[in-house]
Amino acid sequence: MSQKTFMERALELAHASSERGEVPVGAVLVDGRGKELAADGNRVEQYCDPVAHAEILVLRAGAEKLGTPRLTGCDLYVTLEPCPMCAQAISFARVRRLYFGAKDPKGGGVENGPRLYDQPTCNHHPEVYGGINEVRASRLLKNFFSARR
């Protein structure tokens, strides 16, 4: 599968999140051979859990599947720039590459906000590639929030 295909899958999961009443964010964790390890969307409302972000859910599932908390060699595809909490979890998990769709000027922690991976105290930072399918990811979020206002 290609980068584009994994981001397409993440967008499908984001759409499903939206249909459940969740903020539409989807994530896919891929091993070093290009095999999907875990995929999910936000489940904050469903689980009544403030940290049930898509990224956290797939990191947990991937770590459990591999039997290790370190996901070296794995890549993460997510439809929205990770928040600071998720960015730190990605660092702790030692994810190799982070691909994301829409930038998040208000809540992002990678290219916006604290820019976590640029901090000298950050022990591990993945390679970061933003803006993949950005228009579709942004539109999904805008439509979700417009419908609620």
mmCIF file of C-alpha atoms in Angstrom, residues 20-135:
data_model
loop_
_atom_site.group_PDB
_atom_site.id
_atom_site.type_symbol
_atom_site.label_atom_id
_atom_site.label_comp_id
_atom_site.label_asym_id
_atom_site.label_seq_id
_atom_site.Cartn_x
_atom_site.Cartn_y
_atom_site.Cartn_z
ATOM 1 C CA ARG A 20 -20.527 8.599 15.618
ATOM 2 C CA GLY A 21 -20.539 12.237 16.766
ATOM 3 C CA GLU A 22 -16.796 12.314 17.385
ATOM 4 C CA VAL A 23 -14.380 14.947 16.097
ATOM 5 C CA PRO A 24 -13.417 13.455 12.721
ATOM 6 C CA VAL A 25 -9.855 12.283 13.139
ATOM 7 C CA GLY A 26 -8.598 8.944 11.889
ATOM 8 C CA ALA A 27 -5.236 7.229 12.304
ATOM 9 C CA VAL A 28 -3.459 4.221 10.811
ATOM 10 C CA LEU A 29 -0.286 2.637 12.191
ATOM 11 C CA VAL A 30 1.862 0.773 9.660
ATOM 12 C CA ASP A 31 4.827 -1.506 10.290
ATOM 13 C CA GLY A 32 8.148 -1.224 8.466
ATOM 14 C CA ARG A 33 7.007 -3.632 5.743
ATOM 15 C CA GLY A 34 3.955 -1.546 4.891
ATOM 16 C CA LYS A 35 1.418 -3.721 6.732
ATOM 17 C CA GLU A 36 -1.386 -2.092 8.706
ATOM 18 C CA LEU A 37 -0.991 -2.834 12.415
ATOM 19 C CA ALA A 38 -3.846 -0.778 13.837
ATOM 20 C CA ALA A 39 -6.438 1.723 12.669
ATOM 21 C CA ASP A 40 -9.119 3.718 14.464
ATOM 22 C CA GLY A 41 -10.818 7.058 14.804
ATOM 23 C CA ASN A 42 -11.485 9.301 17.772
ATOM 24 C CA ARG A 43 -13.595 7.691 20.512
ATOM 25 C CA VAL A 44 -13.509 10.372 23.226
ATOM 26 C CA GLU A 45 -17.295 10.621 23.505
ATOM 27 C CA GLN A 46 -17.960 6.915 23.081
ATOM 28 C CA TYR A 47 -15.493 5.895 25.801
ATOM 29 C CA CYS A 48 -16.023 8.999 27.978
ATOM 30 C CA ASP A 49 -12.242 9.216 27.886
ATOM 31 C CA PRO A 50 -10.486 12.525 27.209
ATOM 32 C CA VAL A 51 -7.401 10.747 25.875
ATOM 33 C CA ALA A 52 -9.180 8.390 23.443
ATOM 34 C CA HIS A 53 -7.731 10.258 20.473
ATOM 35 C CA ALA A 54 -7.233 8.218 17.306
ATOM 36 C CA GLU A 55 -3.452 8.375 17.645
ATOM 37 C CA ILE A 56 -3.451 7.095 21.228
ATOM 38 C CA LEU A 57 -5.807 4.249 20.348
ATOM 39 C CA VAL A 58 -3.681 3.015 17.448
ATOM 40 C CA LEU A 59 -0.414 3.384 19.373
ATOM 41 C CA ARG A 60 -1.868 1.252 22.174
ATOM 42 C CA ALA A 61 -3.226 -1.363 19.768
ATOM 43 C CA GLY A 62 0.008 -1.500 17.780
ATOM 44 C CA ALA A 63 2.155 -1.829 20.898
ATOM 45 C CA GLU A 64 -0.047 -4.626 22.184
ATOM 46 C CA LYS A 65 0.046 -6.419 18.830
ATOM 47 C CA LEU A 66 3.849 -6.175 18.627
ATOM 48 C CA GLY A 67 4.347 -6.886 22.334
ATOM 49 C CA THR A 68 6.489 -3.800 22.893
ATOM 50 C CA PRO A 69 5.929 -0.161 23.819
ATOM 51 C CA ARG A 70 8.506 0.942 21.261
ATOM 52 C CA LEU A 71 7.207 1.162 17.720
ATOM 53 C CA THR A 72 10.529 1.773 16.013
ATOM 54 C CA GLY A 73 10.238 1.237 12.298
ATOM 55 C CA CYS A 74 6.508 2.032 12.326
ATOM 56 C CA ASP A 75 4.822 4.908 10.531
ATOM 57 C CA LEU A 76 1.689 6.756 11.644
ATOM 58 C CA TYR A 77 -0.848 8.343 9.315
ATOM 59 C CA VAL A 78 -3.327 10.749 10.893
ATOM 60 C CA THR A 79 -5.800 13.151 9.326
ATOM 61 C CA LEU A 80 -5.049 16.067 11.664
ATOM 62 C CA GLU A 81 -1.803 17.433 13.071
ATOM 63 C CA PRO A 82 -1.422 15.719 16.460
ATOM 64 C CA CYS A 83 -2.137 17.688 19.610
ATOM 65 C CA PRO A 84 0.703 18.056 22.160
ATOM 66 C CA MET A 85 -0.477 14.994 24.117
ATOM 67 C CA CYS A 86 -0.505 12.789 21.020
ATOM 68 C CA ALA A 87 2.750 14.266 19.705
ATOM 69 C CA GLN A 88 4.454 13.341 22.974
ATOM 70 C CA ALA A 89 2.982 9.823 22.891
ATOM 71 C CA ILE A 90 4.280 9.427 19.329
ATOM 72 C CA SER A 91 7.716 10.448 20.582
ATOM 73 C CA PHE A 92 7.574 8.053 23.547
ATOM 74 C CA ALA A 93 6.556 5.236 21.181
ATOM 75 C CA ARG A 94 9.560 5.988 18.944
ATOM 76 C CA VAL A 95 7.454 6.113 15.773
ATOM 77 C CA ARG A 96 9.695 6.400 12.716
ATOM 78 C CA ARG A 97 7.564 8.683 10.503
ATOM 79 C CA LEU A 98 4.480 10.804 11.076
ATOM 80 C CA TYR A 99 2.269 11.704 8.119
ATOM 81 C CA PHE A 100 -0.640 14.051 8.742
ATOM 82 C CA GLY A 101 -3.321 15.793 6.735
ATOM 83 C CA ALA A 102 -4.691 19.087 8.042
ATOM 84 C CA LYS A 103 -2.636 21.524 10.073
ATOM 85 C CA ASP A 104 -4.121 22.546 13.442
ATOM 86 C CA PRO A 105 -3.185 26.156 14.254
ATOM 87 C CA LYS A 106 -5.230 26.120 17.488
ATOM 88 C CA GLY A 107 -4.476 22.704 18.949
ATOM 89 C CA GLY A 108 -1.525 21.248 17.081
ATOM 90 C CA GLY A 109 1.687 20.293 18.789
ATOM 91 C CA VAL A 110 3.992 19.494 15.862
ATOM 92 C CA GLU A 111 4.108 22.409 13.400
ATOM 93 C CA ASN A 112 1.960 24.674 15.581
ATOM 94 C CA GLY A 113 1.694 25.342 19.301
ATOM 95 C CA PRO A 114 4.650 24.017 21.274
ATOM 96 C CA ARG A 115 6.323 22.384 18.242
ATOM 97 C CA LEU A 116 7.268 19.534 20.475
ATOM 98 C CA TYR A 117 9.786 17.868 18.176
ATOM 99 C CA ASP A 118 11.790 21.093 17.896
ATOM 100 C CA GLN A 119 12.380 21.226 21.657
ATOM 101 C CA PRO A 120 15.842 20.264 22.929
ATOM 102 C CA THR A 121 14.198 18.141 25.635
ATOM 103 C CA CYS A 122 12.491 15.903 23.074
ATOM 104 C CA ASN A 123 14.438 12.627 23.068
ATOM 105 C CA HIS A 124 12.924 11.212 19.895
ATOM 106 C CA HIS A 125 11.293 12.949 16.985
ATOM 107 C CA PRO A 126 9.871 11.197 13.968
ATOM 108 C CA GLU A 127 10.325 12.365 10.425
ATOM 109 C CA VAL A 128 7.283 14.573 9.833
ATOM 110 C CA TYR A 129 5.362 15.005 6.583
ATOM 111 C CA GLY A 130 2.341 17.297 6.786
ATOM 112 C CA GLY A 131 -0.292 18.374 4.316
ATOM 113 C CA ILE A 132 -1.154 14.951 2.869
ATOM 114 C CA ASN A 133 -4.741 15.156 1.582
ATOM 115 C CA GLU A 134 -4.943 18.390 3.535
ATOM 116 C CA VAL A 135 -7.930 19.793 1.633
#
